[in-house]
Coordinates of C-alpha atoms in Angstrom, one line a residue:
M1 CA 75.0 246.3 96.4
M2 CA 75.8 245.6 100.0
M3 CA 73.9 242.3 99.8
Q4 CA 76.0 241.2 96.8
K5 CA 79.2 241.9 98.6
L6 CA 78.0 239.9 101.6
L7 CA 77.1 237.0 99.4
N8 CA 80.5 237.0 97.8
I9 CA 82.3 237.0 101.1
I10 CA 80.1 234.0 102.2
Y11 CA 81.0 232.1 99.0
L12 CA 84.6 232.8 99.5
I13 CA 84.6 231.5 103.1
V14 CA 82.7 228.3 102.1
L15 CA 85.3 227.8 99.3
V16 CA 88.2 228.1 101.6
V17 CA 86.7 225.7 104.1
C18 CA 86.1 223.1 101.4
V19 CA 89.7 223.3 100.2
C20 CA 91.0 222.9 103.7
L21 CA 88.8 219.8 104.2
I22 CA 90.0 218.3 100.9
I23 CA 93.6 218.8 101.9
R24 CA 93.1 217.3 105.3
V25 CA 91.4 214.2 103.9
F26 CA 94.2 213.7 101.4
N27 CA 96.9 214.0 104.0
A28 CA 95.1 211.5 106.2
Q29 CA 95.3 208.7 103.5
P30 CA 98.3 206.4 103.7
A31 CA 101.0 206.8 101.2
S32 CA 100.9 204.4 98.4
V33 CA 103.9 203.0 96.6
P34 CA 103.6 203.6 92.8
A35 CA 104.3 200.8 90.4
V36 CA 107.6 201.0 88.6
T37 CA 107.7 200.9 84.8
T38 CA 110.6 199.4 82.9
S39 CA 111.2 199.2 79.2
N40 CA 112.2 195.9 77.7
A41 CA 114.6 195.4 74.8
N42 CA 111.7 194.6 72.5
G43 CA 110.1 198.0 73.2
T44 CA 107.3 196.7 75.5
T45 CA 106.7 198.3 78.9
T46 CA 106.4 196.1 82.1
F47 CA 104.8 197.3 85.3
E48 CA 106.7 195.9 88.3
V49 CA 104.8 195.6 91.5
P50 CA 106.6 197.2 94.5
R51 CA 107.5 194.4 96.8
I52 CA 109.5 193.4 99.9
E53 CA 111.2 190.0 100.5
V54 CA 111.8 188.7 104.0
S55 CA 113.2 185.4 105.5
A56 CA 112.4 183.9 108.9
S57 CA 113.2 180.8 110.9
E58 CA 111.7 179.2 114.0
T59 CA 112.8 176.3 116.2
K60 CA 110.7 174.9 119.0
K61 CA 111.3 172.0 121.5
F62 CA 108.6 169.5 122.2
A63 CA 108.4 166.8 124.9
A64 CA 109.0 163.4 123.4
D65 CA 106.2 160.9 123.7
K66 CA 107.9 157.9 122.0
F67 CA 111.3 156.3 122.6
E68 CA 113.0 154.0 120.2
M69 CA 115.9 151.8 121.3
G70 CA 118.3 149.6 119.4
F71 CA 119.8 146.3 120.7
S72 CA 121.6 143.4 119.2
L73 CA 122.6 139.9 120.2
E74 CA 126.0 138.4 119.2
I75 CA 126.9 134.8 119.8
R76 CA 130.2 133.1 118.8
G77 CA 131.1 129.4 118.7
K78 CA 132.8 126.7 116.6
D79 CA 129.6 124.8 116.0
K80 CA 127.0 126.4 113.7
E81 CA 124.0 124.6 115.2
A82 CA 125.1 125.3 118.8
V83 CA 125.6 129.0 118.0
S84 CA 122.1 129.2 116.4
K85 CA 120.6 127.4 119.4
R86 CA 122.4 129.7 121.9
L87 CA 121.1 132.8 120.1
A88 CA 117.5 131.5 120.3
E89 CA 118.0 131.0 124.1
R90 CA 119.4 134.5 124.6
R91 CA 116.7 136.0 122.5
S92 CA 114.1 134.8 125.0
V93 CA 115.9 136.8 127.7
I94 CA 115.1 140.0 125.8
F95 CA 111.5 139.1 125.4
E96 CA 111.3 138.1 129.1
N97 CA 112.5 141.6 130.1
V98 CA 110.1 143.2 127.7
K99 CA 107.2 141.2 129.2
Q100 CA 108.2 142.1 132.8
L101 CA 108.0 145.8 131.8
D102 CA 104.5 145.3 130.2
I103 CA 105.8 146.3 126.8
P104 CA 103.7 144.7 124.1
Q105 CA 105.6 142.3 121.8
S106 CA 104.1 144.1 118.9
D107 CA 106.4 147.0 119.8
V108 CA 109.5 144.8 119.3
E109 CA 110.9 144.6 115.8
Q110 CA 113.5 142.0 115.0
N111 CA 115.4 141.2 111.8
S112 CA 116.4 137.8 110.5
I113 CA 119.4 136.0 112.2
D114 CA 122.7 136.6 110.4
I115 CA 125.3 133.8 110.7
R116 CA 128.7 134.3 109.2
K117 CA 131.9 132.4 109.2
E118 CA 135.1 133.5 110.8
W119 CA 138.4 132.7 109.1
T120 CA 142.1 132.9 110.0
Y121 CA 145.2 132.5 107.8
R122 CA 148.1 130.3 108.9
N123 CA 151.0 129.4 106.6
N124 CA 149.1 131.0 103.7
K125 CA 146.2 128.7 104.3
R126 CA 142.7 129.7 105.3
E127 CA 141.2 127.9 108.3
L128 CA 137.7 128.1 109.7
V129 CA 137.7 129.5 113.2
G130 CA 134.0 129.3 113.9
Y131 CA 130.7 131.1 113.5
V132 CA 129.2 134.5 114.6
A133 CA 125.4 134.8 114.9
T134 CA 123.8 138.2 115.3
Q135 CA 120.3 139.5 115.4
N136 CA 119.2 143.2 115.8
F137 CA 116.1 144.5 117.7
V138 CA 114.3 147.8 117.7
I139 CA 112.0 148.3 120.8
T140 CA 109.6 151.2 121.1
V141 CA 108.0 152.5 124.3
N142 CA 105.9 155.5 125.2
R143 CA 107.5 156.5 128.5
K144 CA 111.0 157.6 129.3
I145 CA 111.0 155.6 132.5
D146 CA 110.3 152.4 130.6
A147 CA 113.2 153.1 128.2
A148 CA 115.6 153.6 131.1
A149 CA 114.3 150.5 132.9
L150 CA 114.8 148.3 129.7
V151 CA 118.3 149.7 129.2
Q152 CA 119.2 148.9 132.8
A153 CA 117.8 145.4 132.6
L154 CA 119.6 144.5 129.4
S155 CA 122.9 146.2 130.1
S156 CA 123.7 143.4 132.6
E157 CA 123.5 140.8 129.8
A158 CA 127.0 140.2 128.5
D159 CA 126.0 139.3 124.9
V160 CA 123.5 142.1 124.5
E161 CA 124.8 145.3 122.8
I162 CA 122.9 148.5 123.4
H163 CA 123.4 150.7 120.4
R164 CA 121.3 153.8 120.8
T165 CA 118.0 155.3 121.9
S166 CA 116.2 158.2 120.5
A167 CA 113.4 160.5 121.7
Q168 CA 110.6 160.9 119.1
L169 CA 107.2 162.3 118.5
K170 CA 104.0 160.4 117.6
D171 CA 102.2 163.3 115.8
V172 CA 105.1 164.6 113.7
D173 CA 102.9 166.2 111.1
G174 CA 100.8 168.1 113.7
V175 CA 103.9 169.4 115.4
Q176 CA 105.5 170.5 112.2
S177 CA 102.3 172.3 111.2
K178 CA 102.5 174.4 114.4
V179 CA 106.1 175.4 113.7
I180 CA 105.4 176.2 110.1
K181 CA 102.5 178.5 111.0
A182 CA 104.6 180.2 113.7
V183 CA 107.4 180.9 111.2
G184 CA 104.9 182.3 108.7
E185 CA 103.5 184.7 111.3
K186 CA 107.1 185.8 112.2
A187 CA 107.9 186.5 108.5
K188 CA 104.6 188.5 108.1
A189 CA 105.4 190.6 111.3
K190 CA 108.9 191.3 110.0
A191 CA 107.6 192.5 106.6
K192 CA 105.0 194.6 108.2
D193 CA 107.6 196.4 110.4
Y194 CA 109.7 197.2 107.3
A195 CA 106.7 198.4 105.3
E196 CA 105.5 200.7 108.1
G197 CA 109.0 202.1 108.4
V198 CA 108.7 203.6 104.9
G199 CA 105.1 204.6 105.2
A200 CA 103.6 201.7 103.2
K201 CA 101.3 198.7 103.8
L202 CA 101.6 195.0 103.0
G203 CA 99.5 193.7 100.2
R204 CA 99.1 190.2 98.9
V205 CA 101.7 187.4 99.0
L206 CA 103.5 187.2 95.7
Q207 CA 105.8 184.2 96.5
I208 CA 106.6 181.9 99.4
N209 CA 109.3 179.2 99.6
G210 CA 110.0 176.8 102.5
E211 CA 113.8 176.8 103.0
G212 CA 114.5 173.7 105.0
G213 CA 114.0 172.7 108.6
G214 CA 112.4 169.6 109.9
V215 CA 112.4 167.3 112.9
Y216 CA 115.8 166.8 114.7
Y217 CA 115.9 163.6 116.7
R218 CA 118.7 163.2 119.3
P219 CA 120.0 159.6 119.3
M220 CA 122.0 158.7 122.4
R221 CA 124.4 155.9 122.8
L222 CA 123.8 154.3 126.2
R223 CA 126.1 151.3 126.3
A224 CA 128.7 152.8 128.7
N225 CA 126.0 154.3 130.9
G226 CA 124.1 151.1 130.9
L227 CA 127.1 149.0 131.9
M228 CA 127.8 151.4 134.8
M229 CA 124.2 151.0 136.0
A230 CA 124.5 147.2 135.8
K231 CA 127.7 147.3 137.9
S232 CA 126.0 149.3 140.6
V233 CA 123.2 146.8 140.7
M234 CA 125.5 143.8 141.0
M235 CA 127.6 145.2 143.8
D236 CA 127.5 142.9 146.9
G237 CA 124.7 143.9 149.2
A238 CA 123.5 146.8 147.0
A239 CA 119.8 147.3 146.4
E240 CA 118.5 147.5 142.9
A241 CA 119.2 150.9 141.5
A242 CA 116.4 153.0 140.0
P243 CA 116.5 153.4 136.3
D244 CA 118.6 156.5 135.3
E245 CA 116.1 158.6 133.3
S246 CA 118.7 161.4 132.9
A247 CA 120.5 159.2 130.3
I248 CA 117.5 159.3 128.0
A249 CA 116.8 162.3 125.8
D250 CA 113.3 163.7 126.5
S251 CA 112.7 166.4 123.9
V252 CA 112.7 166.8 120.1
E253 CA 113.6 170.0 118.2
V254 CA 111.4 171.0 115.3
S255 CA 112.4 173.8 113.0
A256 CA 111.2 175.6 109.9
S257 CA 112.5 178.4 107.6
V258 CA 110.6 180.4 105.0
R259 CA 111.2 183.2 102.5
V260 CA 108.2 185.3 101.6
V261 CA 107.7 188.1 99.0
F262 CA 104.9 190.6 99.8
E263 CA 103.4 193.3 97.6
L264 CA 103.7 196.8 99.0
K265 CA 100.8 199.3 98.8

């Protein structure tokens, strides 16, 4: 009889220990978010996966490794052939400066010569004034110092117009890839913080949308600055001034935005 009572007490203790262990294991498991059921108008039931939607954006600056400059020649005169000949002579000045800076001619793009007539009206009668010949150039260099030197050299030429220069990137796709991956990690970290705040975990990605961004080039108009540099060089007794690199943009902004929908578990 005493033996039977002892065995019952032992069984009871074992049972209590097992129940306590089960409760402890259950409480240690992370909370899961149940799926929500909704009834449609046609009577069917849809299971909606618990989800969280976040947006993120990222902007990074990268050092420019390519510089693109725009120039133009403009010659005026009364004789068409003389204007065209003068333009050809002045074009050689641009290529001579390019050669002195060791810039390959393959990095110089030029469009066709444009010659147009100039007219005036006197006593309700149109009269030909002369001709205007123009030609545009785009010159690309790899170093900012070369861009500044070319601007300085050509700014002293009276019939050369300096339109703009822009800092650019050679490997645009590679740089954009870095920023896109960075913004994706930022969105994931934000969603994880929200999920942990309500005792849940992130599951699979349900939807992802890129929401803009891209490469932002900063064109700079250098005509006024270039003319000031030229004047400083031409001052009586003045030594040749060093190219003003501060007038050239040296970085490119790359941005990306994303909207991601994660499953909650």
